[in-house]
Coordinates of C-alpha atoms in Angstrom, one line a residue:
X253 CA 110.0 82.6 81.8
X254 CA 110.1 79.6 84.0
X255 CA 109.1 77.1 80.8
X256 CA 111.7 78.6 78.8
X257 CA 114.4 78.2 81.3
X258 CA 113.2 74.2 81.0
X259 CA 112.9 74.3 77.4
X260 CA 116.4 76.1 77.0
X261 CA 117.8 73.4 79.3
X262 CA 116.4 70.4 77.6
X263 CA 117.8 71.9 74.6
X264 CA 121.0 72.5 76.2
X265 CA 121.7 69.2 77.1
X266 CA 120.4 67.5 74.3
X267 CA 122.8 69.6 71.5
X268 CA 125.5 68.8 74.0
X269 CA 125.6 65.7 73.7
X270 CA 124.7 65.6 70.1
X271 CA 128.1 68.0 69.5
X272 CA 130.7 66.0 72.2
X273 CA 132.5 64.0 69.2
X274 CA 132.6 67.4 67.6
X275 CA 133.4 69.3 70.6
X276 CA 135.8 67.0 72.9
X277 CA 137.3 70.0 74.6
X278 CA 133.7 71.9 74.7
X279 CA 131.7 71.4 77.5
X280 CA 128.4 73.1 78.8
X281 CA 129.4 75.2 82.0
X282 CA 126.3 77.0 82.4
X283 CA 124.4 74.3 82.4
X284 CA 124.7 73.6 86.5
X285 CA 124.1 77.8 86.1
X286 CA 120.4 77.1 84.3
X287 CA 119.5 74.0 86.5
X288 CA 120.1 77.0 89.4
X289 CA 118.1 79.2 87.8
X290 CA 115.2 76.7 87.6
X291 CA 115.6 75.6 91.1
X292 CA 115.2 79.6 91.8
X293 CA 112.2 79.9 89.7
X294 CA 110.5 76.7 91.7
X295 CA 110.9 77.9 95.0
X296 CA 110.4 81.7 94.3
X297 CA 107.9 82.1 91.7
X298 CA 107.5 85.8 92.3
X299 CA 110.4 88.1 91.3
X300 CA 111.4 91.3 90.0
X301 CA 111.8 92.6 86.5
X302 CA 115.7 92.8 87.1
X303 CA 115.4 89.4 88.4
X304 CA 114.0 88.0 85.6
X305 CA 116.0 89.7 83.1
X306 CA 119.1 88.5 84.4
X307 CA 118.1 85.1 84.1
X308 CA 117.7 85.7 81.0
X309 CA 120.7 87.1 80.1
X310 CA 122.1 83.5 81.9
X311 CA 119.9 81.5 80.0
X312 CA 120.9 83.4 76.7
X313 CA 124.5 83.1 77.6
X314 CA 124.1 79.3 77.8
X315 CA 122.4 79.3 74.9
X316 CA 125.7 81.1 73.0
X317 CA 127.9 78.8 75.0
X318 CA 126.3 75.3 73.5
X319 CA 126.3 77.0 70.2
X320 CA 122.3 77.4 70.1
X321 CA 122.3 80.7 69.0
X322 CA 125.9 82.0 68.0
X323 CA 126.9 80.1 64.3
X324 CA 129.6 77.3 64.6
X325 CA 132.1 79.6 62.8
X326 CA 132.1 81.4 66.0
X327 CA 135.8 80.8 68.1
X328 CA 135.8 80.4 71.5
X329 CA 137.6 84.0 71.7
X330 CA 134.2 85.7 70.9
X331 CA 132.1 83.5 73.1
X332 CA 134.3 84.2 75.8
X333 CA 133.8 88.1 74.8
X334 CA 130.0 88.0 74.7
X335 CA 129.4 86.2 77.9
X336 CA 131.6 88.6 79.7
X337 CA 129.3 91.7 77.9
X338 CA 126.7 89.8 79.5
X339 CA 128.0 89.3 82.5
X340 CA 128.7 92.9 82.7
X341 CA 125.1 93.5 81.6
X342 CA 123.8 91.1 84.1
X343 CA 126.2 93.4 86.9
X344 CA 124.7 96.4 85.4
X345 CA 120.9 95.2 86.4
X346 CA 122.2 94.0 89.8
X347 CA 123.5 97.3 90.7
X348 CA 120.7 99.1 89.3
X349 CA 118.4 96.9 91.5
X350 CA 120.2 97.5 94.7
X351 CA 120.2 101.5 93.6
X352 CA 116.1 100.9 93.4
X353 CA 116.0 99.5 96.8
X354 CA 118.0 101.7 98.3
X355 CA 115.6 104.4 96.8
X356 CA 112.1 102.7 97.5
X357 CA 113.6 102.3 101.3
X358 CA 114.7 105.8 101.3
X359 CA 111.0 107.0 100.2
X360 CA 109.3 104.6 102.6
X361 CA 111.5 106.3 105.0
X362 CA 110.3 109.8 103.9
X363 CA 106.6 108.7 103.8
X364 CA 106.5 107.6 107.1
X365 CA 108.6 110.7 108.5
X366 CA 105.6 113.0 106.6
X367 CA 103.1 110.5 108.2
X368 CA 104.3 111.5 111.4
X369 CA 104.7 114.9 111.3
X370 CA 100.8 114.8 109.6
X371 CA 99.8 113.8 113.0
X372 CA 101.7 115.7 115.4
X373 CA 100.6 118.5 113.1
X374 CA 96.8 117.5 113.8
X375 CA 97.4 116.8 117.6
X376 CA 98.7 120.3 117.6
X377 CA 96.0 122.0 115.8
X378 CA 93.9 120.3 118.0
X379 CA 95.2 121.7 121.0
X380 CA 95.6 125.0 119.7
X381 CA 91.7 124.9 119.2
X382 CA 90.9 124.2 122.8
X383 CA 93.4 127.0 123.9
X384 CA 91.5 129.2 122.2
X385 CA 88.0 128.0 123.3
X386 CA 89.4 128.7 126.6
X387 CA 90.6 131.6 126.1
X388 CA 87.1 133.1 124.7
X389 CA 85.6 131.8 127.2
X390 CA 87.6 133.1 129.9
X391 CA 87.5 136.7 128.1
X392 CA 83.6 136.5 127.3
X393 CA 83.2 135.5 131.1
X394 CA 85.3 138.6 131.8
X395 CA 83.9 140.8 129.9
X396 CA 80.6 139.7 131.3
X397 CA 81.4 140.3 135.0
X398 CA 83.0 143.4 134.2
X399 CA 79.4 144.5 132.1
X400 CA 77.4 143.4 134.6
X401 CA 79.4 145.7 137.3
X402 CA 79.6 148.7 135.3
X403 CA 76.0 148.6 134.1
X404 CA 73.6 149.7 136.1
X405 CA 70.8 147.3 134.3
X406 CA 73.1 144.8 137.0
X407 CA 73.8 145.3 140.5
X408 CA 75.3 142.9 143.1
X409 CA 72.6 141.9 146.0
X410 CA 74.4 139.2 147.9
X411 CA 77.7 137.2 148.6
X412 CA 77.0 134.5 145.9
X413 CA 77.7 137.5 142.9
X414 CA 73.3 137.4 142.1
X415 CA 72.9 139.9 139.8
X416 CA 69.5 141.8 138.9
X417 CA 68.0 143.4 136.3
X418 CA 66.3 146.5 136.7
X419 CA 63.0 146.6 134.6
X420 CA 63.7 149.8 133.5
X421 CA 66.6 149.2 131.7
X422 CA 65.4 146.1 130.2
X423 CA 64.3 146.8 126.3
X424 CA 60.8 145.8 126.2
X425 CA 58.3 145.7 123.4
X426 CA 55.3 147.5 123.7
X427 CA 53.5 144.5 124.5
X428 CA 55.3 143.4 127.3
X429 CA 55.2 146.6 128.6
X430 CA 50.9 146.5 128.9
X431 CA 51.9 143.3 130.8
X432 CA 51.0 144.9 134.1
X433 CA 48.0 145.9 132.6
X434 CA 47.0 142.5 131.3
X435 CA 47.8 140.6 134.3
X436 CA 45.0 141.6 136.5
X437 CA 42.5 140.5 133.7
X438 CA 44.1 137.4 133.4
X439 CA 43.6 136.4 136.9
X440 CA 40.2 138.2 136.6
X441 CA 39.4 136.0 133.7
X442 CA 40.6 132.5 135.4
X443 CA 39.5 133.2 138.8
X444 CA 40.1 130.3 141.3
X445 CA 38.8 127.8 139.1
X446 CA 42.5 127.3 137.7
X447 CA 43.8 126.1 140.8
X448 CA 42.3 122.8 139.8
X449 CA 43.8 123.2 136.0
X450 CA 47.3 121.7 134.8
X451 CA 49.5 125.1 134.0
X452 CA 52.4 124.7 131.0
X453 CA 53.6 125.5 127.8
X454 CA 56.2 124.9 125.3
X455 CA 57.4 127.1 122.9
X456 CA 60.8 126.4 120.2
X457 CA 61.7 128.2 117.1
X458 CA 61.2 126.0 113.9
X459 CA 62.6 128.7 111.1
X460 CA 67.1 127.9 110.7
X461 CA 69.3 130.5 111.7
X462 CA 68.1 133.8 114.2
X463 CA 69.9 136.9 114.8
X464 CA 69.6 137.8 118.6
X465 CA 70.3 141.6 119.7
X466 CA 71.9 141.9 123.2
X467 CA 69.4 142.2 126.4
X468 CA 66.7 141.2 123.7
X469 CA 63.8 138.9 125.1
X470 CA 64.2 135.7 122.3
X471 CA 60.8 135.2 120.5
X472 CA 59.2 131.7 119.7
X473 CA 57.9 131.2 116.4
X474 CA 56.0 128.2 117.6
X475 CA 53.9 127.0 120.5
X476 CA 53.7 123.5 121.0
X477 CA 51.7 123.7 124.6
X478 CA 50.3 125.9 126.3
X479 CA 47.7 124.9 128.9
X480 CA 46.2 127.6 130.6
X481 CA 47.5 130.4 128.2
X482 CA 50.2 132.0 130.2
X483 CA 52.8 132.2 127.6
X484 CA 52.3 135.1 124.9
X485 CA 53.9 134.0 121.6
X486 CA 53.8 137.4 120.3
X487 CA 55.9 138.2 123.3
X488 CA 58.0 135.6 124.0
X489 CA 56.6 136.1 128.0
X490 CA 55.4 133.7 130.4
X491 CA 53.1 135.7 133.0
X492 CA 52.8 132.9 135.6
X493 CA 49.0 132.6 136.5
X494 CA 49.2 131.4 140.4
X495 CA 51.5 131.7 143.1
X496 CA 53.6 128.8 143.1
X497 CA 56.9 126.8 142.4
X498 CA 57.1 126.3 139.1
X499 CA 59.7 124.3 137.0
X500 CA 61.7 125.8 133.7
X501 CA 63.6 124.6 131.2
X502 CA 66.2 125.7 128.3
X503 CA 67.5 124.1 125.3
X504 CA 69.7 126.6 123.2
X505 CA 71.8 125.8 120.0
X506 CA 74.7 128.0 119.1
X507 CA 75.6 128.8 115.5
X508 CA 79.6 128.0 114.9
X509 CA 81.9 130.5 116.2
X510 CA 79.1 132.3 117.9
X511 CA 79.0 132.2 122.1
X512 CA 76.1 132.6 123.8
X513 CA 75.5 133.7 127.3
X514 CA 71.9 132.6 128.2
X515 CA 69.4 134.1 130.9
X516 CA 66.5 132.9 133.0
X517 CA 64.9 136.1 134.3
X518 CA 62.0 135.8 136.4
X519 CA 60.0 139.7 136.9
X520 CA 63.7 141.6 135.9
X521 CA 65.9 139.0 138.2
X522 CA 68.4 136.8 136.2
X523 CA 67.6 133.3 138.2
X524 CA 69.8 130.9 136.4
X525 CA 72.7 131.5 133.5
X526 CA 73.7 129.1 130.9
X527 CA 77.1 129.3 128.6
X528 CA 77.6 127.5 125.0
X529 CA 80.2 128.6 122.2
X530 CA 81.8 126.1 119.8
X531 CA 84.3 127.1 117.6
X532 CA 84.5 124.9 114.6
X533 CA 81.0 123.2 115.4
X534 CA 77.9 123.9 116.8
X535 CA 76.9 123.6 120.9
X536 CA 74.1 123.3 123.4
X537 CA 73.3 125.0 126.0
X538 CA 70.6 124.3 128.7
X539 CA 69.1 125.5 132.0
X540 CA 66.7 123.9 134.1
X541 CA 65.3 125.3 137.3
X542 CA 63.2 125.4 139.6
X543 CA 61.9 129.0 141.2
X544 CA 59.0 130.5 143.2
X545 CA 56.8 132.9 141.5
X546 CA 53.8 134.9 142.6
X547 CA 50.7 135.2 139.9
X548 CA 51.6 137.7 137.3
X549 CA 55.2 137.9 137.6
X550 CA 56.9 137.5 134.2
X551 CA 59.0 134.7 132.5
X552 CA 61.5 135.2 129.6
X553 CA 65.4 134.1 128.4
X554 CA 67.3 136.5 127.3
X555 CA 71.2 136.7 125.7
X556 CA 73.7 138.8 126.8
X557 CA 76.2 140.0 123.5
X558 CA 74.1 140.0 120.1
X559 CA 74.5 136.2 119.0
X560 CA 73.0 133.7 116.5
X561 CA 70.9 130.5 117.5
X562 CA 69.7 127.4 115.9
X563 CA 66.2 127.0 114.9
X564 CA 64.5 123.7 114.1
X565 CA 63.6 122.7 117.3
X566 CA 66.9 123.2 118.5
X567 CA 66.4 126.0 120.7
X568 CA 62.7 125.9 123.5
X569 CA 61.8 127.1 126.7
X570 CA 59.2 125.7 128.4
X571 CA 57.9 125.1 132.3
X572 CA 55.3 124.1 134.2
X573 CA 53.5 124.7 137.6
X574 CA 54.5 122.1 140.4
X575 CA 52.3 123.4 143.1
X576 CA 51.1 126.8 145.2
X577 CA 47.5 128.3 146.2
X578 CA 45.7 130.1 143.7
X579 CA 44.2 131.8 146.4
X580 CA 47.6 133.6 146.9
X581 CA 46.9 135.7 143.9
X582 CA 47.1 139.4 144.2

């Protein structure tokens, strides 16, 4: 556009002065107009489509006026007429401009209105989320307390709120019932020789997703250690083989939506609790402890309220003897 603004000019000028004998009282108005319109085009290169088309109507209309493009039969009258079509043309495209401005502002306006609300919308949502994680928590903690009271598998022994589990009401399998049995062969079979033996395991569960039943002792599908064979896989049971302080651990991983309440019960006494429930994602839960235990008492976790749990080495128990006297073995 910008070379045939020059081009037109040259032009311009040239037939100009060729015509002035012909045309005394004739001159070229527009062409200060078209010397504009390059200076506009060689300091803003970059302009809009109206921009550039009414430019062109200019240059066109100088073009008519020096006789470029209208025949020389043509009066002055009907120039006249068709630069002021133009010129109303050229009006048209400016006000139609200014209508798209005002409309592009108006949507940018809009956009970032929406934009806004987008985000207070998400702030909100987030909030809303961790009112109602609260919320179930609060109420599972509730309805916990109020189980736990009401049941008699619980009963309050001391200030603190401990709570205890009376083996009778626990549901065992028929394995873990035999413990007692076993536990005097164990100790039989281990004699005092052990006392000079490391004592641990390690168990997890590899398969993905478990179902859980309330009060139900959670299995291990895998047994990564287990140095002086004190935990029963078949069982899910630690039977502790000395007297002694021993250390335990807990890793649990909830499935979304799903809360878990997780135990540490050493012989039928819960000795340390554990909470996890996400809502939209997964979360972890974990004890770790440390608790005196006499040889044979039993080890196990248990959940309170039928839940699901991770898998893939998400979710272990495992522990350890720190120290005690074999010799205290009944």
């Amino acid at each position: 556009m910008m070379l045939a603004v020059l081009i037109y000019k040259d032009m311009t000028e040239t037939i100009c002065n060729k015509d002035r004998d012909i045309r005394a009282n004739f001159s070229c108005p527009l062409t200060s107009d078209v010397s504009k319109m390059v200076d506009i085009f060689s300091v803003n290169s970059v302009t809009t489509r109206n921009k550039m088309t009414r430019n062109a109507i200019l240059g066109i209309t100088a073009l008519i006026i020096c006789n470029i493009v209208v025949p020389t039969q043509t009066t002055v009258l009907e120039q006249d007429t068709m630069i002021e079509v133009l010129l109303l043309k050229v009006a048209e495209l400016e006000k139609n401009q200014q209508e798209c401005s005002s409309y592009q502002s108006k949507m940018l306006q809009e956009l970032s209105y929406l934009k806004d609300k987008l985000q207070q919308s998400e702030r909100r949502i987030s909030e809303l989320e961790t009112i109602v994680y609260k919320t179930r928590s609060y109420e599972y903690t509730e309805h916990l307390d109020v189980t736990m009271e009401k049941e008699p598998a619980y009963k309050p022994t001391n200030k603190t709120g401990t709570r205890f589990i009376k083996e009778k009401n626990i549901r065992r399998t028929p394995e873990l019932k035999g413990m007692h049995l076993q536990k005097s062969g164990i100790l039989k079979r281990q004699g005092r020789g052990i006392a000079n033996k490391q004592i641990g395991f390690s168990a997890t569960i590899v398969k993905g997703v478990v179902q859980v039943i309330q009060n139900e002792i959670i299995h291990f599908d895998t047994v990564l250690h287990n140095e002086g064979n004190g935990f029963n896989k078949q069982t899910g049971v630690f039977t502790c083989p000395l007297s002694g302080t021993y250390f335990f651990t807990i890793s649990l991983l909830t499935h979304p939506g799903s809360p878990a309440y997780v135990h540490l019960i050493v012989n039928g006494q819960i000795k340390a609790n554990s909470f996890a429930y996400g809502i939209t994602y997964s979360d972890q839960g974990s004890i770790s402890t440390i608790v005196r235990c006499e040889a044979g008492q039993n080890v196990w976790i248990s959940l309170f309220g039928g839940t699901q749990i991770y898998g893939e080495y998400y979710t272990s128990f495992s522990g350890f003897f720190l120290w005690g006297d074999a010799t205290g073995s009944r």
